[in-house]
Tab-separated table of C-alpha atoms and ligand atoms in Angstrom:
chain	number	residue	atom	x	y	z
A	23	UNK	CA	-19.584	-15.824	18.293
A	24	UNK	CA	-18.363	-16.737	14.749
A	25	UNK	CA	-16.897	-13.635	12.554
A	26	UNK	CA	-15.840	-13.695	8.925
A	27	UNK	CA	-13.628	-11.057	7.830
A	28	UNK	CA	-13.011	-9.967	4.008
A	29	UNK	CA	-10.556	-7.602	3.504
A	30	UNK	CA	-10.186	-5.003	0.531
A	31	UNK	CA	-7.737	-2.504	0.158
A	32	UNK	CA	-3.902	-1.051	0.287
A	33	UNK	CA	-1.600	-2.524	3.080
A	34	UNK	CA	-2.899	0.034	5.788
A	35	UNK	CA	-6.310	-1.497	5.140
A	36	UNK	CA	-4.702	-4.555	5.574
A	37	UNK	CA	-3.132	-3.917	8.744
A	38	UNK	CA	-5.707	-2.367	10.296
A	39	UNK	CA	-7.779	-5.434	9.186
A	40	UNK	CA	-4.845	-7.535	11.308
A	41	UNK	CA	-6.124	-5.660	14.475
A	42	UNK	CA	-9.392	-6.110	13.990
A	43	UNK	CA	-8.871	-9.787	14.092
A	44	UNK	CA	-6.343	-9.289	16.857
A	45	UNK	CA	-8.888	-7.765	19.086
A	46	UNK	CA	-11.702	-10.293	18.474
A	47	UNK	CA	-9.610	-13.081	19.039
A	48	UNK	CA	-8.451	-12.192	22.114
A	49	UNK	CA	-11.873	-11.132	23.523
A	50	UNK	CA	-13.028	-14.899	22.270
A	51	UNK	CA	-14.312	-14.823	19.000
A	52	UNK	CA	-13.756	-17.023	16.343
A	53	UNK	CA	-13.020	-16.707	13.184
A	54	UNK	CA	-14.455	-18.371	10.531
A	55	UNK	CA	-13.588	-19.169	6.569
A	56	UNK	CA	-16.687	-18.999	5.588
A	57	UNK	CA	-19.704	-15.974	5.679
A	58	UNK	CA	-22.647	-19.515	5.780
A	59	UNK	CA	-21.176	-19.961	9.249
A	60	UNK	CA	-20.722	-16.336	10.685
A	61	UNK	CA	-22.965	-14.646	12.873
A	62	UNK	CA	-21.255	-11.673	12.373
A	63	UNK	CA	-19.798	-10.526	9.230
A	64	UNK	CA	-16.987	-7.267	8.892
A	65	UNK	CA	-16.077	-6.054	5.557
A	66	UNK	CA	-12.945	-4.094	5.264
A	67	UNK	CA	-13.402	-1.343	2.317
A	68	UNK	CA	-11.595	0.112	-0.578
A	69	UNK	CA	-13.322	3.030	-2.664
A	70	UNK	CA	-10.357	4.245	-3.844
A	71	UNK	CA	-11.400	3.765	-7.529
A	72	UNK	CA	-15.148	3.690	-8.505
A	73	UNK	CA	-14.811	0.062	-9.557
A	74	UNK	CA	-13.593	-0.665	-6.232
A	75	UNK	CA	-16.891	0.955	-4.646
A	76	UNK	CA	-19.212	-1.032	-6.248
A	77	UNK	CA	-17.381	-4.173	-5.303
A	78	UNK	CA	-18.049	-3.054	-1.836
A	79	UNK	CA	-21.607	-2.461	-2.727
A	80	UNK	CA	-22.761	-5.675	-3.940
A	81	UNK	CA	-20.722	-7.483	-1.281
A	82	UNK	CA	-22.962	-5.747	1.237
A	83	UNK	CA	-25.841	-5.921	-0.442
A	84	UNK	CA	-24.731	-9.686	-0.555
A	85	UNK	CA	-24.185	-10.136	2.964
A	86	UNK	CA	-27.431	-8.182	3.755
A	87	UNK	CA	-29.999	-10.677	1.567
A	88	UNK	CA	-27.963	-13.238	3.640
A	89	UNK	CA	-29.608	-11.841	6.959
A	90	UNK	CA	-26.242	-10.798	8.770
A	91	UNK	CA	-25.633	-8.749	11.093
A	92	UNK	CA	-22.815	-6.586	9.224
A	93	UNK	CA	-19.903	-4.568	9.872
A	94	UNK	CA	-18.377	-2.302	7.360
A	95	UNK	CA	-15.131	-1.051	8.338
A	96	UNK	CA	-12.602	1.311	6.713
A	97	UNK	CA	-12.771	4.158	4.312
A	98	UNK	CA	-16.609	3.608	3.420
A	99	UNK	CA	-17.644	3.867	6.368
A	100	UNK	CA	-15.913	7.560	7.209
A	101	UNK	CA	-16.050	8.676	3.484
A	102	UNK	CA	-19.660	6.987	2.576
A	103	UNK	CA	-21.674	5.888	5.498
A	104	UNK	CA	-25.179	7.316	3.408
A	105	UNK	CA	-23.929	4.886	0.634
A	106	UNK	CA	-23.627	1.693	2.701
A	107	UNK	CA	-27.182	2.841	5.252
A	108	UNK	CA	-28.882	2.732	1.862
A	109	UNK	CA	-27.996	-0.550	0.820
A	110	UNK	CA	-28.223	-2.170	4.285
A	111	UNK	CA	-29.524	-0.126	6.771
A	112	UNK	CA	-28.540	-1.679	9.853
A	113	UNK	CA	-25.264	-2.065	8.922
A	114	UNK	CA	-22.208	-1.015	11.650
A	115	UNK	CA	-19.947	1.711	11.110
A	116	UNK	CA	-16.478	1.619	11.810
A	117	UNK	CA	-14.558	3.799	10.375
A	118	UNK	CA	-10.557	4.158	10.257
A	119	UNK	CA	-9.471	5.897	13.147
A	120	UNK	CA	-11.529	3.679	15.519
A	121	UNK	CA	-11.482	-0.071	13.791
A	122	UNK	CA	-9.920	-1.107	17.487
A	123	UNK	CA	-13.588	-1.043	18.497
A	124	UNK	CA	-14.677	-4.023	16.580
A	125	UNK	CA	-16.092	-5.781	19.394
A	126	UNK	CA	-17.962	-2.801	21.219
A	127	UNK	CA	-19.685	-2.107	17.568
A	128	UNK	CA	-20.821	-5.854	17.518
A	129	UNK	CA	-21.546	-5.425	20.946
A	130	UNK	CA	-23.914	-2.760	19.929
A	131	UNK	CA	-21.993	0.221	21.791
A	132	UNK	CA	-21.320	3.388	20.079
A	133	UNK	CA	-19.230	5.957	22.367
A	134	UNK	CA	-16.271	5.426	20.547
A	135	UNK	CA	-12.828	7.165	21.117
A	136	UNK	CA	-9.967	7.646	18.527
A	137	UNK	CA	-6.856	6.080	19.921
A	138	UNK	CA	-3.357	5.248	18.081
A	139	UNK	CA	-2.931	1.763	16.295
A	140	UNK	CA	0.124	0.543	18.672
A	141	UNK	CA	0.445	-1.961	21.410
A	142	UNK	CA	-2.622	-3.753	20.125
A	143	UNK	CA	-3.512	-7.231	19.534
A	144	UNK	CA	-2.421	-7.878	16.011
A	145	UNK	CA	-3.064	-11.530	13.828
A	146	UNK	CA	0.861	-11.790	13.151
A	147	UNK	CA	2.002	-13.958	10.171
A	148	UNK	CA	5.164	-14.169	8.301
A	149	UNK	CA	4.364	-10.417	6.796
A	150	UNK	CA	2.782	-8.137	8.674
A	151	UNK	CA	1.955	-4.723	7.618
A	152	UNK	CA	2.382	-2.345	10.019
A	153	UNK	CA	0.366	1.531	10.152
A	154	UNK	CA	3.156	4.167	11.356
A	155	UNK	CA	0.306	6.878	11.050
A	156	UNK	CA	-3.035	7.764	9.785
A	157	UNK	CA	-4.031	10.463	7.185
A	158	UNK	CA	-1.656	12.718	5.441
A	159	UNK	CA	-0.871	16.326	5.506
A	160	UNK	CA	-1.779	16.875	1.197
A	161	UNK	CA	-4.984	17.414	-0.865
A	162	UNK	CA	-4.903	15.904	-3.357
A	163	UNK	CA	-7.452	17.145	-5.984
A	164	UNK	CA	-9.091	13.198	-7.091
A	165	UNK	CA	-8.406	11.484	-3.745
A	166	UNK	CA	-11.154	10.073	-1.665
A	167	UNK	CA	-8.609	8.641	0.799
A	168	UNK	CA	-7.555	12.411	2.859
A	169	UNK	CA	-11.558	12.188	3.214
A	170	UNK	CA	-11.873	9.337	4.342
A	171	UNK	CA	-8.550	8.939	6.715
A	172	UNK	CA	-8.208	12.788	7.437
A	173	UNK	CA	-5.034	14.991	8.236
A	174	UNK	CA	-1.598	13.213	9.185
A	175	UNK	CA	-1.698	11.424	12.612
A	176	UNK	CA	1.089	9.380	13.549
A	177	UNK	CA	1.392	7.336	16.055
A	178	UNK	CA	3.798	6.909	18.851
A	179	UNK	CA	6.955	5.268	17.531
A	180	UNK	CA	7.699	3.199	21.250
A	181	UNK	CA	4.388	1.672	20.461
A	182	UNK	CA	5.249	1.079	16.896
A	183	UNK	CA	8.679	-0.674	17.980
A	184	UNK	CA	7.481	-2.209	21.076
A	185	UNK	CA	4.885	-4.347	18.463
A	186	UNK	CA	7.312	-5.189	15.937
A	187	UNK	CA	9.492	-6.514	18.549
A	188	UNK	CA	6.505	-8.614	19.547
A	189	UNK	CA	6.075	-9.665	15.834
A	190	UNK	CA	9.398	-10.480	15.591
A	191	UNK	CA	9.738	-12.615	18.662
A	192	UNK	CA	6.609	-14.229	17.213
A	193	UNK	CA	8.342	-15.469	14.333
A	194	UNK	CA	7.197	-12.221	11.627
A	195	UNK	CA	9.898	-12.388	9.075
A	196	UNK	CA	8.787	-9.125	6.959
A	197	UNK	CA	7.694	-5.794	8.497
A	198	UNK	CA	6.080	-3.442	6.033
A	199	UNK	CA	5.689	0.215	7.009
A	200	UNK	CA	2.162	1.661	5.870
A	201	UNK	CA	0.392	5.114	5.920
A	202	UNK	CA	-0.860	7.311	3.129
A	203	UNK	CA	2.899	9.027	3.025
A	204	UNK	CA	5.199	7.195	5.269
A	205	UNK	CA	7.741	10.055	4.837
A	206	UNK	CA	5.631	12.691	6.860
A	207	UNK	CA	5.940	10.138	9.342
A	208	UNK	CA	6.417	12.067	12.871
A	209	UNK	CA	6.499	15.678	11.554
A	210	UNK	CA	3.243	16.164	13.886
A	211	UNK	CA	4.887	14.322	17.105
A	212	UNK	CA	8.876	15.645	16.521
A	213	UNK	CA	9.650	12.650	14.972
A	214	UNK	CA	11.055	11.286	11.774
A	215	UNK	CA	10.612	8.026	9.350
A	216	UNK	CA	14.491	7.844	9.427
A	217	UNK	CA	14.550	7.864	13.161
A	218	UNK	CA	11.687	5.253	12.692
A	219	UNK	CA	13.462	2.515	10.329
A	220	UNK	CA	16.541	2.698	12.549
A	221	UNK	CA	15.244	2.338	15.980
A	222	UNK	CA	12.924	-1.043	14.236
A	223	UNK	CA	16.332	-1.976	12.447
A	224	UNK	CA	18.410	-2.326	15.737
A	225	UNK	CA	15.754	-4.921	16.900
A	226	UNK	CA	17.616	-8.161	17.011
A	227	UNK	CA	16.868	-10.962	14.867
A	228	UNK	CA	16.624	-11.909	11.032
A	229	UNK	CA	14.291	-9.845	9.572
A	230	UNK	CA	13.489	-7.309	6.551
A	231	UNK	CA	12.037	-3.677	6.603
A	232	UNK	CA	9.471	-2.685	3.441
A	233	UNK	CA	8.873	0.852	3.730
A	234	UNK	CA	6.196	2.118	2.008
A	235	UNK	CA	4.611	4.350	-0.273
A	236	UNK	CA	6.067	8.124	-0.045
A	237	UNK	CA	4.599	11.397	-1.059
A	238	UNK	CA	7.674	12.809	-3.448
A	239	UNK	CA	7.568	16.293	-1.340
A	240	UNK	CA	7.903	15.081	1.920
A	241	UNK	CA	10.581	12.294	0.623
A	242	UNK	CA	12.355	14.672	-0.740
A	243	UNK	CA	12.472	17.059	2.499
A	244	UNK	CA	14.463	13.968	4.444
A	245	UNK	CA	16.243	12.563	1.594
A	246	UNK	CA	19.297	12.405	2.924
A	247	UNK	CA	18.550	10.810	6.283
A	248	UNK	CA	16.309	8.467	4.785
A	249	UNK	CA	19.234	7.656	2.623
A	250	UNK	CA	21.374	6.916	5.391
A	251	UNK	CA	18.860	4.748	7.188
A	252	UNK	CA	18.156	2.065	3.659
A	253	UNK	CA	21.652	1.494	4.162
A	254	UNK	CA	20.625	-1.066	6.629
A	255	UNK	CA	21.074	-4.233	5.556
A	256	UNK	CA	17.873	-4.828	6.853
A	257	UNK	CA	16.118	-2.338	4.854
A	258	UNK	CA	14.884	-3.627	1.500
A	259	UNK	CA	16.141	-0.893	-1.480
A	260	UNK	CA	12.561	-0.307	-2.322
A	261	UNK	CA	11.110	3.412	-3.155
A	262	UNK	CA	7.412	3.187	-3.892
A	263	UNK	CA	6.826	6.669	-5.272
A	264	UNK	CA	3.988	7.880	-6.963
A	265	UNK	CA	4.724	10.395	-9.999
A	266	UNK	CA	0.863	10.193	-11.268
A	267	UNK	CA	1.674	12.831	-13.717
A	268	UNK	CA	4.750	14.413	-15.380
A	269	UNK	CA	2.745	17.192	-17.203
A	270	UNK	CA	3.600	20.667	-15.003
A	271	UNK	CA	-0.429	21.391	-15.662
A	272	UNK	CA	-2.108	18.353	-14.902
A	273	UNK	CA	0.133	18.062	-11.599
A	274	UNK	CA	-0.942	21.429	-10.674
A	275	UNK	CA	-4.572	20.305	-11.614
A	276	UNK	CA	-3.851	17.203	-9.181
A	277	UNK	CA	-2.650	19.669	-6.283
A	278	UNK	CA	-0.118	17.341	-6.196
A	279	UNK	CA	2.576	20.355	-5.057
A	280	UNK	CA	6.016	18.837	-6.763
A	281	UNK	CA	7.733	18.706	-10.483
A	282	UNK	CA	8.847	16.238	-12.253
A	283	UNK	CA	12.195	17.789	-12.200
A	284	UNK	CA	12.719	17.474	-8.509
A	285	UNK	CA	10.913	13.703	-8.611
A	286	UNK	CA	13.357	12.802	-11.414
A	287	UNK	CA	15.949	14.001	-8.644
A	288	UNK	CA	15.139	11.286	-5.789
A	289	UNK	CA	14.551	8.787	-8.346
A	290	UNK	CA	18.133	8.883	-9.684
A	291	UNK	CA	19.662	9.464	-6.515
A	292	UNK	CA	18.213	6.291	-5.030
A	293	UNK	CA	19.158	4.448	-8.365
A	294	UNK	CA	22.718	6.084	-7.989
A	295	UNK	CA	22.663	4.855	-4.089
A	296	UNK	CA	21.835	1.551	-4.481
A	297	UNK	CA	22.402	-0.126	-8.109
A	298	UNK	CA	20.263	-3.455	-6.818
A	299	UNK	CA	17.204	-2.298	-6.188
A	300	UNK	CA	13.394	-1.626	-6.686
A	301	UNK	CA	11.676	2.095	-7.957
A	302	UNK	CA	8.052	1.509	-7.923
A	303	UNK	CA	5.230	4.149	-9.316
A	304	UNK	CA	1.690	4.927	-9.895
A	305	UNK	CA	0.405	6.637	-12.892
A	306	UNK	CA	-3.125	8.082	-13.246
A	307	UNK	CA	-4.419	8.654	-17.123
A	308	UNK	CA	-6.795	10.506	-18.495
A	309	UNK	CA	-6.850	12.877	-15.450
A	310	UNK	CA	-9.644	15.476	-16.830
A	311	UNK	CA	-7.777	17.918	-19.148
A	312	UNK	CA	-5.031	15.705	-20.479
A	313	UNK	CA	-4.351	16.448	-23.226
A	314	UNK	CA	-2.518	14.251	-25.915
A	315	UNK	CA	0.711	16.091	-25.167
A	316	UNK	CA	0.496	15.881	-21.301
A	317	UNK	CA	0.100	12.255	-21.915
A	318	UNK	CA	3.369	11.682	-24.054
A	319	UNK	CA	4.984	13.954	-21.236
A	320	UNK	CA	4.216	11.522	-19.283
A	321	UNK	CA	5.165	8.346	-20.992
A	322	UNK	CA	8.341	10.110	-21.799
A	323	UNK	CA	9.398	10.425	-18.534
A	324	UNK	CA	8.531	6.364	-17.552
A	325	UNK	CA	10.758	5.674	-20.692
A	326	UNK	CA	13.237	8.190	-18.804
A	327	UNK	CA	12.750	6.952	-15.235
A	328	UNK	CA	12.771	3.199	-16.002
A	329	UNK	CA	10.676	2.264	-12.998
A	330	UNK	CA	10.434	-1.747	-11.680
A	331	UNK	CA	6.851	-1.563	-10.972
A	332	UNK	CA	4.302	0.738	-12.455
A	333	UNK	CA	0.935	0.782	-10.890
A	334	UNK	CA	-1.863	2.173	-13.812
A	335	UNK	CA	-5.193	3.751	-12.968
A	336	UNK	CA	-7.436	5.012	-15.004
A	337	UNK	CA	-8.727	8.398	-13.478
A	338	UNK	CA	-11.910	7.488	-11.438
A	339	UNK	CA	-14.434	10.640	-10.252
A	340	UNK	CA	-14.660	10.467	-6.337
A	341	UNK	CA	-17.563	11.881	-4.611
A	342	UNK	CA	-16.727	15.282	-3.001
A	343	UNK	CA	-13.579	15.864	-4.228
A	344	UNK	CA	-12.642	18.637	-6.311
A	345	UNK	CA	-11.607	17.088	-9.558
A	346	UNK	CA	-15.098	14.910	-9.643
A	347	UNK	CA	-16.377	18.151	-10.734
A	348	UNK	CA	-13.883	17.985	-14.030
A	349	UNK	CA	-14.916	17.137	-17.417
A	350	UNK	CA	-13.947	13.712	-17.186
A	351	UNK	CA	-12.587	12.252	-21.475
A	352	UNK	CA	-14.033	9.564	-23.092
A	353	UNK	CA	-13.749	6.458	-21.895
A	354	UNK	CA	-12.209	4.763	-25.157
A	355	UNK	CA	-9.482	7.768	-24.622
A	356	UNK	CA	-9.047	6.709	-21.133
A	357	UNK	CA	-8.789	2.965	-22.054
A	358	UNK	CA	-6.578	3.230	-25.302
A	359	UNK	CA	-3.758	5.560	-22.430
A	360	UNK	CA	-3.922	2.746	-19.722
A	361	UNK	CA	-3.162	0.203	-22.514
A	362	UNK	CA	-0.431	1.826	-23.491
A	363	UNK	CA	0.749	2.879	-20.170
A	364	UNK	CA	0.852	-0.525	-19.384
A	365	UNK	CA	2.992	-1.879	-22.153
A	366	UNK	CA	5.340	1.111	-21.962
A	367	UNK	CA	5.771	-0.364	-18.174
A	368	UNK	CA	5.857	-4.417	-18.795
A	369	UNK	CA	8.842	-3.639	-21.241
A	370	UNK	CA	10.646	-1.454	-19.267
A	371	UNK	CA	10.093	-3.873	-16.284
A	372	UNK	CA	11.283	-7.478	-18.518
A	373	UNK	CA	14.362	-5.951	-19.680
A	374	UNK	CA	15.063	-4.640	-16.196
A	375	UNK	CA	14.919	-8.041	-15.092
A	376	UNK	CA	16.416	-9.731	-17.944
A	377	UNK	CA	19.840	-7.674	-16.755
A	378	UNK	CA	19.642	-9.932	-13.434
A	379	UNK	CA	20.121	-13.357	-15.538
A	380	UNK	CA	23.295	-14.930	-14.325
A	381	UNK	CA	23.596	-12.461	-10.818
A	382	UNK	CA	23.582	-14.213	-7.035
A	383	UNK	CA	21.236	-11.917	-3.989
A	384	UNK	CA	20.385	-12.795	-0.471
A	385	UNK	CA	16.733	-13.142	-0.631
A	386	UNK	CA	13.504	-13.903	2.028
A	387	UNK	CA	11.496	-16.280	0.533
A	388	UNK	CA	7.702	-15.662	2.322
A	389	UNK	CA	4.989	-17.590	-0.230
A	390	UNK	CA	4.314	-20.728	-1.493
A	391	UNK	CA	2.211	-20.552	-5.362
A	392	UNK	CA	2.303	-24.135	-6.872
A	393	UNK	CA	5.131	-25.334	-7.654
A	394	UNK	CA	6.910	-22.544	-6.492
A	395	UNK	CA	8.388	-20.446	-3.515
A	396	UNK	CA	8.122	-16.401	-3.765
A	397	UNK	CA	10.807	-14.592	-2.065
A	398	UNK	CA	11.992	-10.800	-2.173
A	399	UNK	CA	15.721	-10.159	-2.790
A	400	UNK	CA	17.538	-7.322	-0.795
A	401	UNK	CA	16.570	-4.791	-3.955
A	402	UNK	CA	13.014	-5.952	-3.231
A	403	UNK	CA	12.958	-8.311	-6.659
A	404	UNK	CA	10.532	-10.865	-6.812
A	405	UNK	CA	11.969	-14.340	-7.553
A	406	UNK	CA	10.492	-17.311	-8.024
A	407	UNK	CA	12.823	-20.524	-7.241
A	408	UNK	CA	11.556	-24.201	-6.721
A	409	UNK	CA	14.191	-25.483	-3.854
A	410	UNK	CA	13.793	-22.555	-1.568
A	411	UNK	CA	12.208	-22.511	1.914
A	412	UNK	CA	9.882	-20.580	3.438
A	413	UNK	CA	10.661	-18.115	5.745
A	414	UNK	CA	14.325	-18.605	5.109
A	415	UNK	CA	16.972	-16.581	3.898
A	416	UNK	CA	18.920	-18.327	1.293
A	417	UNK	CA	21.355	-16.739	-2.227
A	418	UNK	CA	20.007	-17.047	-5.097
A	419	UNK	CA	20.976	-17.177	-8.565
A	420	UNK	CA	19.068	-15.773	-11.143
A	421	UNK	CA	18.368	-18.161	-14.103
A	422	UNK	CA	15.216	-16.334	-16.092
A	423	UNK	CA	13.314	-13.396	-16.420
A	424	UNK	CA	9.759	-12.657	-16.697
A	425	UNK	CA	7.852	-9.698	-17.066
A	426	UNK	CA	7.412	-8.651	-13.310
A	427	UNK	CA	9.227	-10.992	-11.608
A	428	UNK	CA	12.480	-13.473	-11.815
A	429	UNK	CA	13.272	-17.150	-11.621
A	430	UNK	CA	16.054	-18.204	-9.928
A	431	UNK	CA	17.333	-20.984	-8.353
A	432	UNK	CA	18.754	-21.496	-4.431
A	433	UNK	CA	22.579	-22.332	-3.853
B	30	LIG	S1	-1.025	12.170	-0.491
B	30	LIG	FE1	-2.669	12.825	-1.831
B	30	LIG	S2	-3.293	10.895	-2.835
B	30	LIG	FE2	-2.139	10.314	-1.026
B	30	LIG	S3	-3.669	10.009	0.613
B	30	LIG	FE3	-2.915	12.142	0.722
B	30	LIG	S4	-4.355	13.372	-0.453
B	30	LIG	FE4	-4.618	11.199	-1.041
């Protein structure tokens, strides 16, 4: 049976996604490029954002004029099955916590169990992201995601190692780590993301760690550790950390349970830690109730954090969560704070990497676009170069700077 896959989504979605095609593989199905050949079609969802969910709508509604027999995996499917039956009624369900029953679903079976993603079949490439866990242990006020993925569940780290190994041997040159909070990692099984990165950085072989996005609370419970384990060389100096607010009130009307104070903290330590490196966070505006002071707050403290990579949503209602019921502001209000956000950020983020003109790094170079090869340096930098390889690690010199990324060329 032919299956085409389209994936949506953060890199959990992704990797889960990389099962999924695992599975069906091995159990003899093939996959196909193309949703005119497919008997069977599996959508991976996103409804993080509103605009996000009706992508996923008229995809299925798409795929459902076509006549196919449909699966729509991921956080629609736990968070929104009455959604998707609505729109295609005999659509398949597969939500999260049980995506490694692809084939039973297309099978037409529907005792499912919930079972840890480890020591599955996985599609391996040169990246492969890699779920530590699923769910998280906050509540945040606006998210859709706790609904969707639940409370923290992490899975058991011999599995986790025992498939990177696999990936490795297999020729996987970049592991990413991925959960909702990869720092609560283990807390629920009596283990701990620095325990984690070290037993996966003892692995043999030529490869580099991206550990991802943190909740700032439970980072900064294992700081120190998790300090100790980036000093692998390994390890790519890379903190994905999401501040979405600096304003005391709107983070209390977020739930979001830290202060800016003790995020501006880990920030500078890492900075302080490692001087080559990559701070990356996400900022939500015109969370219901911002006012135009909470807002400067906030773009007062991304002029004072200097961040690498800053992610901007505007705030989206989700259904059933708590801050849907908010008076959301105008839209122009909403629009006129991204744009601004945004520019704030692309400064901040040029003249960050116009300080790298004229330094050498070790980098990974993973992707080919045009004319050029895309690697990562060791402070998780993207540079472009022209005469690097790919899947090779190779110093580089940087030559130019553009407004997320660098140019560079290979010694
Ligand atoms: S930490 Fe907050 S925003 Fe992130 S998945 Fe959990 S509840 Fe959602």
């Amino acid at each position: 049976m032919k299956v085409y896959i389209e994936t949506y989504g953060c890199a959990a979605a992704q990797g889960d996604a990389a099962i999924m095609e695992g599975i069906l593989l091995q159990r003899g199905y093939e996959i196909v490029g193309d949703t005119d050949k497919a008997d069977v079609v599996v959508i991976v969802t996103c409804i993080v954002v509103d605009a996000t969910q009706q992508r996923m709508i008229s995809r299925i509604k798409k795929f459902n004029e076509m006549g196919k027999k449909i699966v729509v995996a991921e956080c629609m499917a736990s968070a929104l099955p009455h959604v998707v039956k609505k729109i295609a009624p005999h659509a398949m369900l597969l939500p999260p916590r049980y995506i490694h029953h692809i084939v039973d679903v297309i099978e037409g079976k529907r005792d499912f169990i919930e079972k840890p993603k480890v020591l599955l079949p996985r599609k391996i490439g040169i990246r492969l992201n890699i779920p530590i866990a699923e769910g998280c242990l906050y509540n945040c006020s606006y998210c859709i995601t706790k609904i969707a993925r639940g409370k923290l569940l992490s899975f058991q780290m011999e599995g986790i190692v025992e498939d990177v190994k696999k990936a490795i041997e297999k020729g996987c040159k970049e592991i990413r780590l991925t959960t909702q909070d990869t720092a609560s990692y283990g807390i629920d099984i009596g283990k701990s993301l620095p325990e984690l990165i070290n037993e996966i950085a003892s692995i043999e072989g030529e490869f580099r760690i991206r550990v991802g996005m943190m909740h700032p609370s439970s980072a900064y419970r294992i700081f120190d550790e998790l300090m100790e384990a980036y000093e692998n060389e390994k390890v790519y100096k890379f903190l994905h950390l999401p501040l979405q607010s600096a304003s005391p009130k709107i983070l209390r009307a977020m739930r979001r349970g830290y202060s800016y104070e003790q995020f501006k903290e880990i920030v500078h330590a890492f900075r302080k830690k490692f001087s080559h490196s990559t701070f990356a966070t996400d900022i939500i505006v015109a969370f219901p109730g911002e006012s135009e002071q909470d807002f400067n707050e906030t773009m007062e403290a991304i002029k004072e954090l200097q961040p690498d990579i800053t992610n901007v949503t505007r705030f989206s209602p989700r259904p059933y969560t708590e801050a849907a019921k908010l008076k959301k502001l105008p839209t122009q209000v909403a629009k006129q704070r991204s744009r601004i956000t945004s520019e704030i950020a692309l400064k901040i983020s040029y003249e960050r990497n116009k300080k790298l003109i004229g330094k050498t790094f070790q980098a990974l170079f993973l992707e080919k676009r045009g004319e050029w090869t895309i690697g990562k340096t060791d402070g998780y930098k993207s540079v472009y170069a022209k005469n690097a390889t790919i899947g090779e690690f190779a110093m580089v010199k940087i030559t130019n700077a553009k407004l997320t990324h660098v140019e560079g060329i290979v010694e």
